[in-house]
Amino acid sequence: MRSSERRIVVTGMGIASPLGLGVPHVWKRLIEGQSGISAIQSFDVTDLAAKIAGQVPAGTRAEGGLSLSEWIPPKDQRKMDRFIHLALVAATEAVEDSGWMPEDEPSREATGVMIGSGIGGLQTIYEASVQVHEGKVKRLSPFFIPSALINLASGHLSIKYGFKGPNHSAVTACATGVHAIGDAARLIMIGDADVMVAGGAEAPVCPLGIGGFCASRALSTGFNDTPERASRPWDRDRDGFVMGEGAGVVVLEELEHARARGAHIYGEIVGYGLSGDANHITAPAEGHEGAFRAMRAAFRSGGLDPTDIHYVNAHGTSTPLGDDLELEAVERLFGDAARQVAMSSTKSATGHLLGAAGAVEAIFSLKAIESGVAPPTLNLDAPSRESPINRVPNTAQERRIDCVLSNSFGFGGTNASVIFRRV
């Protein structure tokens, strides 16, 4: 990611989240301190300990809500799981925002897609398994398999716009979104593409998804009557994360390619780091050593120092163990610079979007640079431990933000960090 190499910038952004659709609408709600978490009403939660989630609201596009018929023809909707629906909605916004819709063959061959998911078509798999259990195997849809496959989000977008460059997907649990963006940037850097549409999508809010995470005791269960209070990173009363659905997609572009066509530039990717815990399938290593090394690798890849960072968008899921370990890792890496940086967890407003989280939070990071506003950590009323780091409790803060670090960590000990800077 050093300046001597092909430089990669972001020229388009799109989002579907529990705060709504459309980057301007979602960002406004985020910095106003609104929550997108609500009671689950789409299926029976009587037997589930967790009864809340972050769900993309229904409504028209103009209202910031989701009406699929505005985005995808009904005959095509049936061929896709909801995570693909959300991916296409966010990607369509991102592509339209970028203004990059090539019609000549060389440009299409230089444009690729990398949209990932942590789980993929969970709702589709759940419904098909019920059919099989009920003896209706012959009634399975011929689109069952392709509607559930993770790489079909990239596939459908490639077909929609005729993008013929790299067609790829990342699948690294909750680190997927950052890995997709970072790996796509590297494809541009080595010359495999000039433009990449990259991000993550997830739709896990179904009986199987909620039930599975309830079984692992990972979800918040103590705030079912007050959903907006449930996601509370670093707060002493946190009791687990809140499941969410959504998608975040960005258009990445080689800098000179973007300048040549007069594209709007949101920021530049100047650092990207990856690591593995080699420790446990769900629990972070002691001191969150893996997170520390991923962040350090991001700094090294960009020739940066912690003093360059003005804001950190934390992984911060609202789990009793993970939050404080990430905080410890950031404090250790930043040293004296920890007193100058702001760090918040936007999952306090959206819930945890699993494979989509890192891409949605990358967009929030870029908006922080554009607006000079650090979004708040909602429900941070009584921190479980003190820290020199300003965690932006409950209210957004205006401040100088030229360079941002965003973290995402996933099951299996996979860690990813990305750094964006103002151009």
XYZ file of C-alpha atoms in Angstrom:
423
model
C 0.000 0.000 0.000
C 3.033 2.310 -0.177
C 3.002 5.420 -2.355
C 5.579 3.928 -4.793
C 3.006 1.332 -5.852
C -0.311 1.721 -7.648
C -2.444 3.735 -5.252
C -6.013 2.609 -4.522
C -8.892 4.974 -3.762
C -12.599 4.653 -3.011
C -14.890 6.281 -5.575
C -18.296 4.801 -4.713
C -20.143 3.547 -1.628
C -23.418 1.724 -0.997
C -25.086 0.384 2.112
C -28.052 -1.607 3.379
C -28.211 -1.728 7.162
C -30.533 -1.783 10.155
C -30.354 2.028 10.032
C -31.792 1.935 6.525
C -30.625 2.154 2.932
C -28.411 4.737 1.276
C -25.169 6.131 2.657
C -26.436 9.706 3.360
C -29.570 8.448 5.144
C -27.718 5.857 7.213
C -24.885 8.204 8.149
C -27.346 10.882 9.312
C -29.128 8.408 11.584
C -25.806 7.075 12.888
C -24.370 10.418 13.956
C -27.715 11.423 15.440
C -27.351 8.480 17.806
C -30.298 6.485 16.521
C -30.493 2.710 16.883
C -31.502 0.183 14.227
C -32.128 -2.661 16.663
C -35.684 -3.875 17.232
C -37.807 -6.880 18.176
C -37.840 -9.770 15.701
C -41.289 -10.062 14.136
C -40.558 -12.015 10.950
C -40.655 -15.403 12.728
C -41.671 -16.937 16.058
C -39.062 -16.301 18.771
C -40.983 -17.894 21.629
C -38.371 -20.607 22.193
C -35.365 -18.365 21.588
C -33.521 -16.589 24.392
C -32.593 -13.669 22.100
C -35.643 -11.972 20.601
C -34.090 -8.878 19.001
C -31.911 -8.093 15.985
C -30.723 -5.392 13.635
C -33.026 -5.710 10.623
C -33.079 -3.707 7.398
C -36.308 -1.656 7.584
C -38.998 -1.949 4.946
C -40.025 1.099 2.941
C -39.303 2.891 -0.282
C -35.860 3.853 -1.487
C -36.762 7.514 -1.085
C -37.615 6.849 2.569
C -34.376 4.970 3.201
C -36.178 1.635 3.412
C -36.059 -1.583 1.413
C -38.641 -2.487 -1.199
C -37.004 -5.230 -3.261
C -39.131 -4.544 -6.326
C -37.350 -1.198 -6.703
C -34.037 -3.006 -7.065
C -34.575 -6.561 -8.332
C -37.320 -7.920 -10.634
C -39.644 -10.341 -8.784
C -38.741 -13.256 -11.081
C -35.078 -12.801 -10.159
C -35.702 -12.338 -6.434
C -36.772 -15.975 -6.165
C -33.385 -17.105 -7.488
C -31.475 -15.461 -4.643
C -31.155 -15.695 -0.882
C -31.678 -12.487 1.059
C -27.941 -11.934 1.511
C -27.648 -11.645 -2.289
C -30.600 -9.244 -2.357
C -28.824 -7.022 0.162
C -25.511 -7.294 -1.687
C -27.100 -6.216 -4.966
C -28.882 -3.281 -3.323
C -25.673 -1.964 -1.734
C -23.589 -2.676 -4.840
C -26.054 -0.926 -7.130
C -25.853 2.201 -4.974
C -22.060 2.002 -4.926
C -21.736 1.594 -8.692
C -24.216 4.408 -9.359
C -22.386 6.595 -6.851
C -19.054 5.956 -8.576
C -20.372 6.691 -12.056
C -18.318 3.782 -13.402
C -20.429 1.762 -15.823
C -18.037 0.814 -18.634
C -19.396 -0.137 -22.036
C -16.190 -0.993 -23.913
C -14.685 -4.457 -23.610
C -11.210 -3.504 -22.271
C -12.772 -1.472 -19.449
C -15.164 -4.265 -18.536
C -12.285 -6.733 -18.445
C -10.423 -4.378 -16.108
C -13.351 -4.231 -13.663
C -13.863 -7.009 -11.128
C -16.019 -7.954 -8.153
C -15.205 -9.334 -4.705
C -18.230 -9.509 -2.413
C -18.062 -11.975 0.458
C -20.247 -13.316 3.256
C -19.525 -15.067 6.506
C -22.388 -17.571 6.260
C -24.187 -17.023 2.946
C -27.672 -18.342 2.231
C -28.627 -19.482 5.720
C -32.344 -18.760 5.349
C -32.457 -20.665 2.054
C -30.627 -23.637 3.569
C -32.942 -23.612 6.583
C -36.096 -23.581 4.452
C -34.786 -26.303 2.122
C -33.824 -28.550 5.040
C -37.347 -28.211 6.448
C -38.744 -29.245 3.062
C -36.519 -32.320 2.986
C -37.450 -33.199 6.574
C -41.140 -32.978 5.619
C -40.621 -35.391 2.728
C -40.845 -32.731 0.025
C -37.395 -33.190 -1.466
C -38.826 -33.307 -4.993
C -40.234 -29.823 -4.481
C -36.847 -28.210 -3.863
C -36.248 -25.177 -6.048
C -33.777 -25.662 -8.923
C -32.251 -22.410 -7.685
C -31.648 -23.743 -4.155
C -27.902 -24.302 -4.545
C -26.983 -21.142 -6.513
C -29.178 -18.992 -4.266
C -27.215 -20.096 -1.200
C -23.656 -19.994 -2.575
C -21.561 -17.153 -1.188
C -19.803 -16.306 -4.459
C -23.137 -15.790 -6.219
C -23.346 -12.264 -4.796
C -20.287 -11.430 -6.887
C -21.643 -13.522 -9.741
C -24.984 -11.723 -9.975
C -23.334 -8.294 -9.829
C -20.839 -9.252 -12.514
C -23.687 -10.395 -14.767
C -25.777 -7.282 -14.069
C -23.088 -4.835 -15.160
C -20.949 -6.988 -17.450
C -17.870 -6.740 -15.219
C -15.460 -9.314 -16.656
C -12.406 -8.850 -14.456
C -11.630 -10.898 -11.314
C -14.785 -12.534 -9.927
C -14.024 -13.574 -6.380
C -15.340 -13.843 -2.799
C -13.918 -13.700 0.709
C -15.293 -15.989 3.443
C -13.658 -15.254 6.779
C -16.529 -15.019 9.258
C -16.807 -11.531 10.759
C -13.591 -10.314 9.113
C -15.001 -10.943 5.620
C -15.860 -7.341 4.725
C -12.383 -5.980 5.462
C -10.663 -8.936 3.813
C -12.762 -8.438 0.670
C -11.834 -4.760 0.455
C -8.163 -5.292 1.289
C -7.712 -8.247 -1.055
C -9.544 -6.446 -3.870
C -7.239 -3.457 -3.411
C -4.243 -5.757 -3.776
C -5.647 -7.133 -7.051
C -5.659 -3.581 -8.375
C -2.209 -2.957 -6.966
C -0.665 -5.868 -8.879
C -2.461 -4.913 -12.086
C -5.129 -7.625 -12.259
C -7.796 -4.907 -12.404
C -8.178 -1.137 -12.491
C -11.523 -1.132 -10.672
C -12.971 -3.569 -8.108
C -16.432 -3.574 -6.542
C -15.852 -5.017 -3.080
C -17.589 -5.620 0.233
C -19.664 -8.010 2.306
C -23.278 -9.067 2.802
C -25.089 -11.100 5.434
C -28.669 -12.157 6.211
C -28.489 -14.395 9.304
C -31.665 -13.226 11.068
C -33.650 -16.447 10.779
C -34.531 -19.252 13.242
C -31.378 -21.198 12.414
C -29.070 -18.194 12.721
C -30.498 -16.830 15.948
C -30.894 -20.323 17.400
C -27.326 -21.293 16.576
C -25.801 -18.239 18.208
C -28.142 -18.594 21.194
C -26.814 -22.120 21.635
C -23.282 -20.732 21.847
C -24.469 -18.103 24.349
C -23.015 -15.315 22.265
C -26.109 -13.116 21.912
C -27.533 -10.467 24.210
C -30.602 -11.753 26.056
C -31.017 -9.227 28.852
C -32.507 -6.368 26.829
C -35.316 -8.045 24.875
C -37.783 -5.451 26.181
C -35.501 -2.508 25.324
C -33.758 -3.501 22.069
C -32.112 -0.135 21.466
C -30.154 -0.593 24.722
C -28.893 -4.108 23.974
C -25.712 -3.400 21.991
C -23.404 -1.629 24.447
C -19.696 -2.075 23.647
C -17.325 -1.578 26.600
C -20.214 -0.968 28.984
C -20.203 -2.969 32.216
C -23.776 -4.211 31.588
C -23.110 -5.716 28.158
C -24.150 -9.348 27.850
C -23.418 -10.338 24.257
C -23.762 -9.094 20.712
C -26.934 -8.344 18.770
C -27.315 -10.127 15.433
C -27.767 -7.905 12.421
C -28.229 -8.110 8.669
C -27.011 -5.858 5.896
C -24.438 -5.181 3.211
C -21.686 -2.695 2.527
C -20.031 -2.290 -0.866
C -17.372 0.117 -2.130
C -15.911 0.823 -5.546
C -12.115 0.698 -5.448
C -10.113 2.295 -8.223
C -6.513 2.948 -9.191
C -5.828 6.594 -8.369
C -4.797 7.829 -11.809
C -7.685 5.936 -13.413
C -10.070 7.742 -11.058
C -8.482 11.140 -11.656
C -8.535 10.695 -15.419
C -12.324 10.374 -15.423
C -12.905 13.044 -12.759
C -14.315 10.663 -10.170
C -15.165 11.812 -6.665
C -12.627 10.327 -4.234
C -13.704 9.512 -0.666
C -10.317 8.365 0.529
C -7.305 6.172 -0.144
C -6.493 2.726 1.245
C -3.044 3.222 2.712
C -2.706 0.193 4.980
C -4.000 -3.359 5.224
C -3.007 -6.048 7.688
C -4.012 -9.659 8.352
C -3.185 -12.180 11.065
C -4.262 -15.451 12.671
C -4.617 -16.132 16.399
C -3.731 -19.850 16.193
C -5.441 -20.053 19.554
C -9.155 -21.014 19.710
C -12.133 -21.283 17.347
C -14.070 -18.478 19.067
C -12.035 -16.888 21.878
C -9.373 -14.257 21.093
C -5.804 -14.907 22.144
C -4.566 -13.433 25.413
C -4.161 -9.678 25.079
C -5.841 -10.004 21.682
C -2.388 -10.662 20.251
C -3.861 -11.444 16.839
C -5.624 -8.084 16.670
C -2.419 -6.355 17.732
C -0.451 -8.005 14.929
C -3.121 -7.256 12.305
C -3.111 -3.567 13.223
C 0.691 -3.495 13.314
C 0.787 -5.114 9.865
C -1.587 -2.452 8.525
C 0.718 0.281 9.809
C 3.783 -1.404 8.327
C 2.183 -1.932 4.923
C 1.491 1.778 4.653
C 4.629 3.071 6.338
C 2.428 4.643 9.003
C 2.614 5.232 12.730
C -0.176 5.263 15.349
C 0.294 9.031 15.643
C -1.076 9.288 12.087
C -4.480 7.891 13.135
C -7.254 10.220 14.279
C -10.122 7.734 14.598
C -10.509 3.980 15.066
C -13.696 2.145 14.125
C -13.451 -0.757 16.545
C -14.641 -4.314 16.046
C -16.337 -3.832 19.451
C -19.199 -6.331 19.352
C -20.509 -5.885 22.921
C -19.212 -9.227 24.195
C -17.884 -9.454 27.773
C -14.468 -10.806 26.715
C -13.716 -9.368 23.286
C -14.362 -5.671 23.885
C -11.800 -5.150 26.618
C -9.218 -7.323 24.856
C -9.452 -5.202 21.712
C -9.203 -2.066 23.831
C -6.081 -3.492 25.481
C -4.521 -4.270 22.095
C -5.183 -0.754 20.779
C -3.773 0.814 23.945
C -0.653 -1.336 23.689
C -0.054 -0.534 20.023
C -0.801 3.184 20.243
C 1.131 3.879 23.435
C 1.137 7.598 24.251
C -0.829 8.292 21.050
C -3.847 6.557 22.626
C -4.661 9.796 24.438
C -5.162 11.659 21.167
C -7.235 9.121 19.228
C -11.008 8.673 19.219
C -12.403 5.134 18.951
C -16.029 4.057 18.742
C -18.058 0.960 17.936
C -20.839 1.619 15.446
C -22.181 -1.871 16.168
C -23.874 -0.165 19.108
C -26.318 1.257 16.525
C -26.449 -1.498 13.898
C -25.764 -4.690 15.808
C -23.168 -7.101 14.472
C -23.585 -7.689 10.730
C -21.106 -10.595 10.697
C -19.556 -10.839 7.207
C -20.992 -7.454 6.224
C -19.738 -5.632 9.315
C -16.254 -4.723 8.114
C -17.479 -3.302 4.812
C -20.259 -1.259 6.430
C -17.769 0.035 8.990
C -15.275 0.896 6.245
C -17.965 3.151 4.801
C -18.529 4.725 8.216
C -14.771 5.284 8.464
C -14.699 7.057 5.100
C -17.689 9.192 6.086
C -15.861 10.149 9.284
C -13.000 11.440 7.137
C -15.364 13.265 4.774
C -17.429 14.916 7.515
C -14.931 15.374 10.337
C -17.309 13.589 12.724
C -16.584 10.557 14.900
C -19.786 8.502 15.280
C -20.824 7.611 18.814
C -20.700 4.433 20.858
C -24.282 4.152 22.031
C -25.168 2.857 25.517
C -21.660 3.419 26.879
C -22.972 4.608 30.214
C -20.559 2.934 32.644
C -17.335 1.593 31.070
C -16.238 -1.787 32.393
C -12.723 -0.420 32.650
C -10.980 2.904 32.295
C -8.885 3.814 29.286
C -6.975 6.830 27.988
C -8.820 6.341 24.688
C -11.816 8.559 23.976
C -14.552 6.042 23.088
C -17.051 8.726 21.971
C -19.783 7.801 24.468
C -23.373 8.309 23.286
C -22.838 11.522 21.285
C -20.976 12.082 18.002
C -17.936 14.356 18.156
C -16.640 16.845 15.610
C -12.864 16.596 15.317
C -10.012 16.476 12.848
C -10.135 13.143 11.038
C -7.707 12.638 8.163
C -6.730 9.024 8.748
C -8.819 6.132 10.104
C -8.134 2.562 11.204
C -10.975 0.008 11.004
C -10.824 -3.435 12.650
C -12.682 -6.700 12.052
C -12.034 -10.031 13.751
C -13.711 -13.401 13.191
C -14.196 -16.949 14.439
C -11.221 -19.184 13.826
C -8.892 -16.408 14.939
C -8.928 -14.449 11.671
C -8.122 -10.739 11.984
C -8.089 -7.841 9.524
C -7.330 -4.134 9.782
C -7.552 -1.479 7.081
C -6.439 2.149 7.083
C -8.016 4.933 5.022
C -6.592 8.422 4.530
C -7.854 11.655 3.047
C -6.467 12.289 -0.454
